[in-house]
Coordinates of C-alpha atoms and ligand atoms in Angstrom, one line a residue:
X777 CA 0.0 0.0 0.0
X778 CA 1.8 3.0 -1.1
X779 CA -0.5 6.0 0.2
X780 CA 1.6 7.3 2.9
X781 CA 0.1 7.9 6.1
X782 CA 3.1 9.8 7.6
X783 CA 3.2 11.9 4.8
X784 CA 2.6 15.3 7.0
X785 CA 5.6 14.1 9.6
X786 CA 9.0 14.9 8.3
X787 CA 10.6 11.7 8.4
X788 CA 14.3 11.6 8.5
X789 CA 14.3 8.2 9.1
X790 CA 12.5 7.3 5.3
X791 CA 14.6 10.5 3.7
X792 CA 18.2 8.8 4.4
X793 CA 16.7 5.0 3.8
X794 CA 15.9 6.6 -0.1
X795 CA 19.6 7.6 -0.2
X796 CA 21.4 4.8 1.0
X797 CA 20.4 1.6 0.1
X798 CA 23.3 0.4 2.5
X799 CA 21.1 2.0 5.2
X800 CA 18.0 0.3 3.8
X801 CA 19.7 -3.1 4.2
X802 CA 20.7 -1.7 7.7
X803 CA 16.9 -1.5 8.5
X804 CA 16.0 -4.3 7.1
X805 CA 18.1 -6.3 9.3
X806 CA 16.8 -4.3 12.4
X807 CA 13.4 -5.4 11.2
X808 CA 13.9 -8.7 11.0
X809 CA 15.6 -9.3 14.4
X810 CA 12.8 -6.7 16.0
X811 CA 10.2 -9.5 14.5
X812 CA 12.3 -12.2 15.8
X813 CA 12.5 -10.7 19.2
X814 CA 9.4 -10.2 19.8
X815 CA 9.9 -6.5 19.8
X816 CA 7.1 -4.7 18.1
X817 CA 4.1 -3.7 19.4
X818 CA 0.2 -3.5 18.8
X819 CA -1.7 -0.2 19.4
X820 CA -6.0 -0.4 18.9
X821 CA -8.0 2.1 18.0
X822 CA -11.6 2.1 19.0
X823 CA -14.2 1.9 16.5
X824 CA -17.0 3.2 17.5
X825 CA -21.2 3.5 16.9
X826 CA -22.1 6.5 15.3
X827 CA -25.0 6.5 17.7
X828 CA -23.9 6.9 21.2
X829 CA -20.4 6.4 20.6
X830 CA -19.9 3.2 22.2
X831 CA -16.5 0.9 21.2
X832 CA -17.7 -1.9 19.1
X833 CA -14.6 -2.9 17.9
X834 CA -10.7 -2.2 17.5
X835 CA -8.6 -2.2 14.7
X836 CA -5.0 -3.2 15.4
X837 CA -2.2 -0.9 14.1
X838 CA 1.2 -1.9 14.2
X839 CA 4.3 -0.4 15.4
X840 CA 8.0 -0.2 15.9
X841 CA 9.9 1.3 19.1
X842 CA 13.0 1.4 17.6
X843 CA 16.2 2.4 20.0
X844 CA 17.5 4.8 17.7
X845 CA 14.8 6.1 15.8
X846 CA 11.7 6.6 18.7
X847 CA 8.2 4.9 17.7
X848 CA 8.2 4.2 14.0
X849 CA 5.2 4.3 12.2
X850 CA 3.8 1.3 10.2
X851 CA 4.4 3.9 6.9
X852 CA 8.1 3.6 7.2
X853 CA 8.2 -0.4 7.4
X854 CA 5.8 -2.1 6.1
X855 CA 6.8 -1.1 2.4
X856 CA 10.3 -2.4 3.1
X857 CA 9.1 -5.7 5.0
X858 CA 7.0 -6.0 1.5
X859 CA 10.7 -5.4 -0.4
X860 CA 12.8 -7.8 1.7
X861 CA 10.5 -10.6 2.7
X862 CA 9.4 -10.1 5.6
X863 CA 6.0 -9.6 5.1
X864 CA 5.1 -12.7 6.2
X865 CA 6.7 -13.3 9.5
X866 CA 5.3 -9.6 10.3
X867 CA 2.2 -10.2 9.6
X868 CA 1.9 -13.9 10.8
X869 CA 3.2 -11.9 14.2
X870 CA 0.8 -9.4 14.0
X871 CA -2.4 -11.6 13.7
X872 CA -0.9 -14.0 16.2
X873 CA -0.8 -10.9 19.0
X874 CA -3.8 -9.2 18.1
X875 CA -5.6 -12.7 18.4
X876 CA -4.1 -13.1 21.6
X877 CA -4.4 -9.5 23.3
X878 CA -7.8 -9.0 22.0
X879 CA -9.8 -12.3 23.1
X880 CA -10.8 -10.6 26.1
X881 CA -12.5 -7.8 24.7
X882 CA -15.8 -9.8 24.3
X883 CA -18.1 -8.7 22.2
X884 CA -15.5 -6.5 20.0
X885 CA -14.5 -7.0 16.7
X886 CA -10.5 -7.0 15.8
X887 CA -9.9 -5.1 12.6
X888 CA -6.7 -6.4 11.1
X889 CA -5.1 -4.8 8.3
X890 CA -3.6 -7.2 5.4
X891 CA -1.0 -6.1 3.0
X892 CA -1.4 -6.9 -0.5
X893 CA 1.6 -8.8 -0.7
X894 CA 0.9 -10.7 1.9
X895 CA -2.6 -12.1 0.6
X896 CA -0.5 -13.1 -2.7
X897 CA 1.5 -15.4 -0.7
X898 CA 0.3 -19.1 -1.6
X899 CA 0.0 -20.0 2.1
X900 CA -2.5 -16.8 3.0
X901 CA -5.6 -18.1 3.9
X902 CA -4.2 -21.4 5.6
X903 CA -1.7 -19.5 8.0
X904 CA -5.0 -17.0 8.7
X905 CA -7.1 -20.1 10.2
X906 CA -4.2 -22.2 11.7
X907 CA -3.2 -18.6 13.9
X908 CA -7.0 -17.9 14.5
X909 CA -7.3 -21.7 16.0
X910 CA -3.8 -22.0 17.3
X911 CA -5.0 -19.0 19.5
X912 CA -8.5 -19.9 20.1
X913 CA -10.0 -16.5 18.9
X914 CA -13.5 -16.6 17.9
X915 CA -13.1 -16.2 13.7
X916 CA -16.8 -14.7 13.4
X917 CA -15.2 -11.8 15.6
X918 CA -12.0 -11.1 13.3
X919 CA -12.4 -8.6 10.5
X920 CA -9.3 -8.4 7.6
X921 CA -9.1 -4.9 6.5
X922 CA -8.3 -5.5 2.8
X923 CA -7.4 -2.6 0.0
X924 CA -8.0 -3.0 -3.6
X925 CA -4.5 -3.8 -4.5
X926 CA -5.6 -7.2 -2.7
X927 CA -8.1 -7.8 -5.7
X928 CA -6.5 -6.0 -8.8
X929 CA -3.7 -8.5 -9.9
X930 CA -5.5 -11.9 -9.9
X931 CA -9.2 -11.4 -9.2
X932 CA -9.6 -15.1 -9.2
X933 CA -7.2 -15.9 -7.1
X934 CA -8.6 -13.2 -4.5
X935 CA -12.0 -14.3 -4.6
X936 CA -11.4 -17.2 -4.0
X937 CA -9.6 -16.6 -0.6
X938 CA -12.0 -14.1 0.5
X939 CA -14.6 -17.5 -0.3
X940 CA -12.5 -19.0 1.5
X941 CA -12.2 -16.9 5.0
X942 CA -15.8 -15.8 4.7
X943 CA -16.6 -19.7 4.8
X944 CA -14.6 -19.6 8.3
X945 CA -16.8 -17.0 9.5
X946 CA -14.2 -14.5 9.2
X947 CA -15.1 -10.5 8.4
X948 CA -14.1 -8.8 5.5
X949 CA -13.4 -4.9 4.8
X950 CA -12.6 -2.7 2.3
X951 CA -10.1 -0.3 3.4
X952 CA -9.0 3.0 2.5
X953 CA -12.7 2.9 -0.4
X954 CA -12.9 5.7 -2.7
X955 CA -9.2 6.2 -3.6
X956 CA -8.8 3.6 -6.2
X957 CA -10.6 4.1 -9.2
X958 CA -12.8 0.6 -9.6
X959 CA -14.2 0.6 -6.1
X960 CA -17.7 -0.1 -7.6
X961 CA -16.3 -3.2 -9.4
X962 CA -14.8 -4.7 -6.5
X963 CA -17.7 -4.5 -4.4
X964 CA -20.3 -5.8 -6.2
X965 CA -17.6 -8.6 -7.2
X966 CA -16.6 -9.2 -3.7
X967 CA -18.0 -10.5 -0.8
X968 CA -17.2 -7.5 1.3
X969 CA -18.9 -6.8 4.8
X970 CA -17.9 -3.4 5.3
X971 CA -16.4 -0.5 3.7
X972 CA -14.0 2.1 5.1
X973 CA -14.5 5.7 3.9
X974 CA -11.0 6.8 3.5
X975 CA -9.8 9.5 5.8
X976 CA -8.9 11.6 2.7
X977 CA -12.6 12.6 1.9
X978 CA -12.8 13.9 5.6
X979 CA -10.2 15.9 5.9
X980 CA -11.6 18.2 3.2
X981 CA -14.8 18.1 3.8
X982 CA -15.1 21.4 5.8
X983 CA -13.6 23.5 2.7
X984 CA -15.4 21.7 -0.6
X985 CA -19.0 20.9 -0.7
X986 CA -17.7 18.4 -3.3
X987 CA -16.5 16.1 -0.4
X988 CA -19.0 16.2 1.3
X989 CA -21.6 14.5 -1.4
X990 CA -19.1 12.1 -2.4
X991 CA -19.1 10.9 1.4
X992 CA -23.0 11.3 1.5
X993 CA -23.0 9.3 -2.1
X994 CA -21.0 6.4 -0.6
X995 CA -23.0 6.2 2.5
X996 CA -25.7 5.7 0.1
X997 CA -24.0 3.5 -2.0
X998 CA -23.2 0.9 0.8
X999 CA -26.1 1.2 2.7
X1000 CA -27.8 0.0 -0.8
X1001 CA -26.0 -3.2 -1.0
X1002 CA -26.2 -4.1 2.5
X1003 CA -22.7 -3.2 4.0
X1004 CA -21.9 -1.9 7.0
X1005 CA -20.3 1.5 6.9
X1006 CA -17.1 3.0 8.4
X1007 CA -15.6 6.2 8.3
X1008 CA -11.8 6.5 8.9
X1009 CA -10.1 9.7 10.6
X1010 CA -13.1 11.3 11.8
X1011 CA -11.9 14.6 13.7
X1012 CA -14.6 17.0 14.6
X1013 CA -18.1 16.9 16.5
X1014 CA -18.8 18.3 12.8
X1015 CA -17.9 15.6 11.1
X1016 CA -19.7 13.1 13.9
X1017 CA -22.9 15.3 13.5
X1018 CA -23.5 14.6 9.2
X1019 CA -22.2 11.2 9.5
X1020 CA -24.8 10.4 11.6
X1021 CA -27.0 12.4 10.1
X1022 CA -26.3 10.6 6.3
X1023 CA -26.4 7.2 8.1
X1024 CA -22.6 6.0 8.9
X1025 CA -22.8 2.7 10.9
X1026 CA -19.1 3.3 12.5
X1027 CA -16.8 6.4 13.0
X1028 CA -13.1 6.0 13.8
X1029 CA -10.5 8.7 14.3
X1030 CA -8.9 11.0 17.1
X1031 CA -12.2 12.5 17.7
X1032 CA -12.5 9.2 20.0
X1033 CA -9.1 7.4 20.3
X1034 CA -6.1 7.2 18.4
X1035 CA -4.2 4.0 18.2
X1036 CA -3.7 3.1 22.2
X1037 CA -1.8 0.0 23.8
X1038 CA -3.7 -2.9 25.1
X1039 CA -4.1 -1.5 28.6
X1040 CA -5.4 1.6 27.7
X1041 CA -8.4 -0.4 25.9
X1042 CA -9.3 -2.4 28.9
X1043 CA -9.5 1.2 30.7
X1044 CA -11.8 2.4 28.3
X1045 CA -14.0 -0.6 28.5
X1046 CA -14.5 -0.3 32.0
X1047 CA -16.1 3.2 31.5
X1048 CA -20.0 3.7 30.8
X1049 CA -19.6 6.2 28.1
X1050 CA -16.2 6.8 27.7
X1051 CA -16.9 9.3 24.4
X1052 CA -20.1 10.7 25.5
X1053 CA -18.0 14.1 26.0
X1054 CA -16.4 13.8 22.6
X1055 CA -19.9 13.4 20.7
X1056 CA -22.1 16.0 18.3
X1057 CA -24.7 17.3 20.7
Ligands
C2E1729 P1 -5.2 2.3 7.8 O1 -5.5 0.8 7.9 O2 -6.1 3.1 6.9 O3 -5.3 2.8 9.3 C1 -5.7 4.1 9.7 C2 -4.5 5.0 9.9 O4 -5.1 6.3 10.0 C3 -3.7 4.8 11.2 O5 -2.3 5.2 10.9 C4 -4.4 5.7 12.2 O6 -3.5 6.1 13.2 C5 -4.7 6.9 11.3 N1 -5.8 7.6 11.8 C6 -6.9 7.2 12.4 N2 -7.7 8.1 12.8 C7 -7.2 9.3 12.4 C8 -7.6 10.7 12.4 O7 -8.6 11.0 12.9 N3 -6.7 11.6 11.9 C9 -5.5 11.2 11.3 N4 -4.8 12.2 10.8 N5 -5.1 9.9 11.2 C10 -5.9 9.0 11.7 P2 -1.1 4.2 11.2 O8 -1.3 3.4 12.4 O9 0.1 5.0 11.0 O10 -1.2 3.2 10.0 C11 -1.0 3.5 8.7 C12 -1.3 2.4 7.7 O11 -0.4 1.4 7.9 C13 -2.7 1.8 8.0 O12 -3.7 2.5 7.3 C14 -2.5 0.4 7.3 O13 -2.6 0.5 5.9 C15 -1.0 0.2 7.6 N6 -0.9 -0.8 8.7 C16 -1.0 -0.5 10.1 N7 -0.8 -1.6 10.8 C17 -0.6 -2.6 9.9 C18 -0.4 -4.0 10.0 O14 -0.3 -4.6 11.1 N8 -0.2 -4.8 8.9 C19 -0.2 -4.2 7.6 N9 -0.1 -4.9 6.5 N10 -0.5 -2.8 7.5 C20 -0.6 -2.1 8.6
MG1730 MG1 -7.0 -0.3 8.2
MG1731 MG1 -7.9 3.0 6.1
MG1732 MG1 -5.4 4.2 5.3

């Protein structure tokens, strides 16, 4: 997935990687022995009812607290994990601890995001339900959070996994919908559940009217065909007040929570309205 989250955050980190690709190899190596020690970490951010805020689910987000370079963003390593191999291990890692951490959140869903690469590998869909068993996590309570890149290359291929997981009761998303240009294909194609309003059609929304009915139109558009609808980076009580009022099912973004560890989940769990203050009157 190439659209850069970090893109706003000057990274020196990425800017010397592009120069050297002695430093790239460097990091590589770093990556691979941070995956191998166990080193990386899951943050969760809450996804939430549109109505009445409450957490109905989390979707992990991984990252890297690096000695040298602070808490790295997923931005900066899944693309080279992609590049070097690694892929894999990561993300058998990161479904393995998700799995694990978020079994006792009853009752929530656990969004997990899948790289394109990754669902190419032959082994995909077998290592998804051998972790999901191995850990005991209930599959019906797992979401993937899939982009289109998944589908484009071999749409065969891809719908036959996605068959496949939906047949183990497993949840699937469309991430980032609305910044590729065949979205409408893939969904009718596809056995999505949900789609994710990319965060790009938010942040403009308060300066073009344009925005605005394109996130109205896909509201409509997925509410037509029966999905369950998500917007992504939702900021302001503005924002909350017409999605709710255009009929989003979920909101995420730092208007709630942004990414938190573990802990920090279990804190907010134990509350009785722990957004109510954050909420469109
Ligand atoms: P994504 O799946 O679209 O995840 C949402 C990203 O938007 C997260 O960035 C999140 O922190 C950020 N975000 C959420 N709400 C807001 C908001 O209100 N405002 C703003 N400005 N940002 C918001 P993060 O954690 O840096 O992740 C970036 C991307 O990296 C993810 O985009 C996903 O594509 C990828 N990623 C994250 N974890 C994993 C993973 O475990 N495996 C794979 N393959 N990819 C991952
Ligand atoms: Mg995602
Ligand atoms: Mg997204
Ligand atoms: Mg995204």
């Amino acid at each position: 997935q190439s659209k850069n989250e970090g893109r706003n955050r000057f990274s020196f980190f990425e800017a010397r990687m592009n120069r050297s690709l002695q430093l790239k190899r460097m990091v590589e190596e770093d990556l691979r022995n941070a995956i191998a020690r166990d080193e990386l970490v899951l943050h969760y951010q809450p996804q939430v009812s549109v109505d009445g805020g409450t957490i109905v689910g989390v979707e992990a987000l991984v990252r890297w607290p690096h000695p040298v370079h602070g808490m790295v963003p997923p931005s900066e390593f899944i693309s080279i994990a992609e590049e070097r191999g690694l892929i894999v291990p990561l993300s058998d890692w990161v479904l393995r601890r998700a799995c694990l951490e978020a079994k006792r959140w009853e009752g929530l869903r656990l969004a997990v995001n899948i790289s394109p690469v990754q669902f190419r590998h032959k082994d995909f869909v077998g290592d998804v339900i051998r972790i999901v068993e191995e850990t005991g996590f209930d599959p019906t309570r797992l979401e993937l959070e899939l982009t289109e890149g998944v589908v484009v290359e071999d749409a065969d291929a891809a719908e036959n996994a996605l068959m496949e997981l939906r047949a183990h009761g497993i949840g699937l998303a469309l991430d980032d919908f609305g910044i590729g240009y065949s979205s409408l294909i893939y969904l009718r194609r596809f056995a999505f559940d949900k789609i994710k309003i990319d965060r790009s059609f938010l942040e403009y929304m308060e300066t073009t009217g344009e925005s605005a009915i394109l996130v109205h139109s896909v509201v409509h558009l997925g509410r037509a065909l029966g999905l369950r609808v998500c917007a992504e980076g939702v900021e302001t009580a503005e924002q909350h007040r017409f999605l709710q009022a255009i009929g989003c099912h979920e909101l995420q973004g730092f208007l709630f929570s942004k990414g938190v560890p573990a802990e920090e989940i279990d804190r907010l769990l134990e509350l009785d309205a722990p957004f109510a203050a954050n909420l469109a009157a």
